[in-house]
XYZ file of C-alpha atoms in Angstrom:
297
model
C -33.667 -46.810 14.055
C -32.276 -43.331 13.422
C -30.606 -42.764 16.807
C -28.170 -45.749 16.703
C -27.006 -44.605 13.277
C -26.221 -41.152 14.667
C -24.236 -42.625 17.557
C -22.340 -44.871 15.172
C -21.457 -41.928 12.957
C -20.240 -39.970 15.956
C -17.997 -42.757 17.233
C -16.072 -43.157 13.978
C -14.529 -39.647 13.849
C -13.438 -39.982 17.507
C -11.530 -43.173 16.762
C -10.010 -41.603 13.689
C -9.024 -38.554 15.694
C -7.198 -40.627 18.311
C -5.509 -42.687 15.632
C -4.492 -39.541 13.764
C -2.960 -38.061 16.906
C -0.794 -41.133 17.368
C 0.243 -41.070 13.704
C 1.180 -37.393 13.954
C 3.200 -38.077 17.109
C 4.982 -41.025 15.506
C 5.824 -39.079 12.348
C 7.269 -36.161 14.320
C 9.219 -38.421 16.657
C 10.591 -40.556 13.818
C 11.947 -37.499 12.024
C 14.012 -36.574 15.098
C 16.993 -38.868 14.560
C 18.655 -37.906 17.835
C 15.540 -38.822 19.819
C 15.256 -42.158 18.008
C 18.885 -42.937 18.848
C 18.230 -41.961 22.469
C 15.205 -44.267 22.624
C 17.205 -47.154 21.155
C 20.038 -46.587 23.633
C 17.658 -46.512 26.593
C 15.996 -49.701 25.416
C 19.411 -51.348 25.164
C 20.391 -50.080 28.617
C 17.229 -51.519 30.138
C 17.751 -54.818 28.338
C 21.393 -55.017 29.436
C 20.494 -54.171 33.031
C 18.053 -57.107 33.078
C 20.007 -59.831 31.308
C 23.557 -58.450 31.388
C 24.461 -59.541 34.956
C 23.879 -63.178 33.934
C 26.438 -62.990 31.118
C 29.268 -60.867 32.548
C 32.725 -62.430 31.995
C 33.765 -62.071 35.650
C 32.176 -61.890 39.066
C 31.745 -58.123 39.715
C 32.750 -58.574 43.347
C 35.658 -60.994 42.855
C 38.890 -59.520 44.254
C 42.206 -60.359 42.574
C 45.181 -58.467 44.117
C 47.554 -59.815 41.465
C 45.526 -58.180 38.676
C 44.893 -54.770 40.220
C 44.952 -51.602 38.071
C 45.497 -53.499 34.830
C 44.846 -51.431 31.680
C 42.152 -52.431 29.157
C 43.017 -55.662 27.363
C 41.420 -58.637 25.637
C 40.978 -60.294 29.038
C 39.600 -57.211 30.795
C 37.949 -54.934 28.235
C 37.772 -51.935 30.570
C 40.726 -52.940 32.755
C 40.634 -53.672 36.483
C 40.329 -51.471 39.563
C 42.515 -51.181 42.665
C 41.137 -54.473 43.991
C 41.658 -56.332 40.726
C 37.919 -56.417 39.945
C 36.830 -56.369 36.312
C 35.486 -52.893 35.535
C 33.394 -53.996 32.549
C 31.544 -56.573 34.665
C 30.986 -54.017 37.422
C 29.612 -51.420 34.982
C 27.149 -53.946 33.528
C 26.069 -54.950 37.036
C 25.923 -51.327 38.176
C 23.605 -50.392 35.314
C 20.744 -52.154 37.080
C 21.359 -50.120 40.262
C 21.606 -46.850 38.360
C 18.453 -47.356 36.300
C 16.520 -48.711 39.278
C 17.301 -45.611 41.314
C 16.416 -43.329 38.401
C 13.109 -44.977 37.497
C 11.888 -45.727 41.024
C 12.658 -42.270 42.441
C 10.985 -40.484 39.534
C 8.000 -42.845 39.704
C 7.475 -42.029 43.387
C 7.838 -38.310 42.746
C 5.464 -38.573 39.780
C 2.734 -40.314 41.777
C 2.876 -37.934 44.735
C 3.275 -34.828 42.571
C 0.379 -35.809 40.312
C -1.974 -36.337 43.240
C -0.984 -33.048 44.883
C -1.231 -31.152 41.595
C -4.693 -32.475 40.759
C -6.028 -31.813 44.262
C -4.544 -28.311 44.232
C -5.850 -27.370 40.800
C -9.268 -28.993 41.076
C -10.337 -27.794 44.510
C -8.470 -24.464 44.553
C -8.910 -22.030 47.437
C -6.984 -22.629 50.645
C -6.099 -26.161 49.592
C -4.418 -24.826 46.486
C -2.581 -22.107 48.424
C -1.310 -24.487 51.087
C -0.058 -27.135 48.656
C 1.597 -24.636 46.333
C 3.361 -22.814 49.166
C 4.778 -26.139 50.318
C 5.966 -26.789 46.761
C 7.524 -23.312 46.649
C 9.512 -24.103 49.785
C 10.894 -27.277 48.192
C 11.664 -25.444 44.945
C 13.619 -22.812 46.865
C 16.409 -25.361 47.406
C 18.579 -26.671 44.555
C 17.746 -30.338 43.944
C 21.180 -31.729 44.766
C 21.404 -29.725 48.005
C 17.939 -30.812 49.121
C 18.781 -34.446 48.348
C 22.086 -34.061 50.189
C 20.304 -32.712 53.267
C 17.701 -35.496 53.248
C 20.276 -38.258 52.835
C 22.423 -36.708 55.561
C 19.474 -36.936 57.949
C 18.221 -40.370 56.903
C 21.634 -41.950 56.380
C 23.513 -43.070 53.311
C 21.891 -45.904 51.337
C 20.279 -46.436 47.939
C 16.827 -46.521 49.536
C 17.343 -43.117 51.134
C 18.768 -41.753 47.873
C 15.543 -42.813 46.135
C 13.474 -41.049 48.810
C 15.576 -37.889 48.572
C 15.335 -37.675 44.777
C 11.602 -38.380 44.892
C 11.092 -35.510 47.339
C 12.761 -32.872 45.167
C 10.970 -34.245 42.077
C 7.492 -33.781 43.563
C 7.168 -29.966 43.096
C 7.995 -30.127 39.385
C 5.301 -32.698 38.651
C 2.809 -30.986 40.962
C 3.112 -27.675 39.112
C 2.723 -29.295 35.696
C -0.391 -31.219 36.730
C -1.881 -28.217 38.503
C -1.540 -26.077 35.362
C -3.203 -28.735 33.197
C -5.949 -29.240 35.775
C -6.736 -25.519 35.940
C -7.043 -25.406 32.146
C -9.295 -28.466 31.852
C -11.450 -27.591 34.880
C -12.708 -24.441 33.149
C -13.978 -26.263 30.060
C -17.730 -26.440 29.504
C -17.961 -30.214 29.284
C -16.587 -30.502 32.850
C -19.471 -28.325 34.066
C -21.881 -30.509 32.099
C -20.491 -33.672 33.691
C -20.853 -32.133 37.151
C -24.457 -31.201 36.375
C -25.143 -34.833 35.459
C -24.005 -35.859 38.956
C -20.528 -37.238 38.247
C -18.360 -37.589 41.344
C -15.145 -35.651 41.825
C -13.051 -38.815 41.624
C -14.632 -39.763 38.282
C -14.027 -36.302 36.859
C -10.435 -36.235 38.087
C -9.313 -39.679 36.967
C -11.365 -40.037 33.777
C -11.433 -36.527 32.339
C -8.643 -34.452 33.902
C -5.797 -36.915 34.473
C -5.620 -38.106 30.818
C -4.971 -34.516 29.732
C -1.809 -34.393 31.854
C -0.198 -37.553 30.454
C 1.767 -35.948 27.613
C 3.613 -33.273 29.638
C 4.174 -35.769 32.450
C 5.856 -38.272 30.116
C 8.205 -35.581 28.818
C 9.041 -34.262 32.281
C 9.520 -37.752 33.716
C 12.011 -38.624 30.971
C 14.038 -35.490 31.644
C 13.821 -35.953 35.407
C 15.204 -39.501 35.173
C 18.400 -38.034 33.727
C 18.603 -35.599 36.645
C 17.868 -38.398 39.108
C 20.666 -40.587 37.726
C 23.103 -37.687 37.882
C 22.054 -36.831 41.447
C 22.252 -40.445 42.626
C 25.724 -40.778 41.130
C 26.773 -37.523 42.793
C 25.561 -38.688 46.206
C 27.337 -42.022 45.802
C 30.466 -40.151 44.730
C 30.303 -38.251 48.026
C 29.859 -41.490 49.967
C 26.181 -40.914 50.794
C 24.670 -43.396 48.361
C 25.635 -46.955 47.553
C 28.103 -48.521 49.929
C 31.117 -50.657 48.933
C 31.365 -53.128 47.338
C 28.130 -52.255 45.460
C 29.103 -51.569 41.820
C 27.204 -48.304 41.544
C 28.666 -45.963 38.924
C 29.017 -42.944 41.210
C 30.783 -45.025 43.843
C 33.064 -46.521 41.163
C 33.897 -43.034 39.953
C 34.727 -42.019 43.515
C 37.118 -44.964 43.845
C 38.799 -44.093 40.558
C 39.586 -40.466 41.455
C 42.495 -41.682 43.588
C 44.129 -43.262 40.536
C 43.594 -40.616 37.854
C 47.299 -40.405 37.009
C 48.278 -44.006 37.686
C 45.252 -45.730 36.075
C 42.797 -43.219 34.528
C 40.628 -46.008 33.096
C 39.298 -46.771 36.599
C 37.419 -43.447 36.599
C 36.996 -42.947 32.848
C 34.626 -45.816 32.055
C 32.144 -45.300 34.934
C 32.144 -41.577 34.142
C 31.444 -42.207 30.460
C 28.644 -44.627 31.355
C 26.951 -41.893 33.409
C 27.400 -39.340 30.619
C 25.975 -41.602 27.897
C 22.900 -42.608 29.919
C 22.133 -39.019 30.956
C 22.523 -37.728 27.388
C 20.272 -40.517 26.063
C 17.455 -39.581 28.447
C 17.864 -35.866 27.717
C 17.691 -36.187 23.939
C 14.753 -38.586 24.257
C 12.948 -36.087 26.466
C 13.592 -33.282 23.980
C 12.302 -35.477 21.159
C 9.146 -36.373 23.056
C 8.526 -32.733 23.879
C 8.764 -31.745 20.206
C 6.591 -34.685 19.116
C 3.850 -33.927 21.647
C 3.871 -30.197 20.829
C 1.001 -29.532 18.372
C 2.678 -26.291 17.224
C 5.832 -28.120 16.160
C 6.103 -28.571 12.394
C 9.454 -30.333 12.365
């Protein structure tokens, strides 16, 4: 009769502790107005990328030579490009490509980096040395140059851009997870679990991986901004999306030839890239402050 009561008393503080952690995170995040605005903008971008293409005023790929390079007006809110295509419709359509590349490339890099980081930190020894030296080699190259080299070898396409960005994202996630794994592996309760006969996979996925979630969420948010900027840069150079795909970097590349004649062709795709990247950056900064237990703001 006494033992169940003890277990019940122990379970209540744990639930309260988890609930309190979430409340503390929410209070800190809510106080950061910039981060809240960034989160709202990203939610709107995702929503627009899903439903926006069904409600655009014009076909993003429809060519109209008689309406080319028209300035912004009530008919064409952002004007038209050199083929007479509606820029507003193309930006809305291109948002889905941009966000897809950003999320999918970071997701791939996150999965691979997390696995490598956990294996490296948990098993240590030669395994750790080999994996970390490989990560050091990748980190020796600037991200955009490494992505440029990979896309140059594989060929220009959105799929290869995703692969290239995922590759240079892996070392960052691997190092974060390795550091968290090394810290958790030394705790006494991990030794106790091992003594009870728990398998390595159970220890890794049930006790170590959850401790890496917070820094991974922050890093993933910041890396998405870098991924979007890199993907746009590769498309600007002609190594990403191919015409007539309405990808923002490719649209910006088309508009550079008309900067004096029709600056709106380059201005609106460029501003779309800037706004999305800033939104992800300020959200990432807000998440980092909210997850930081030492932060009092």
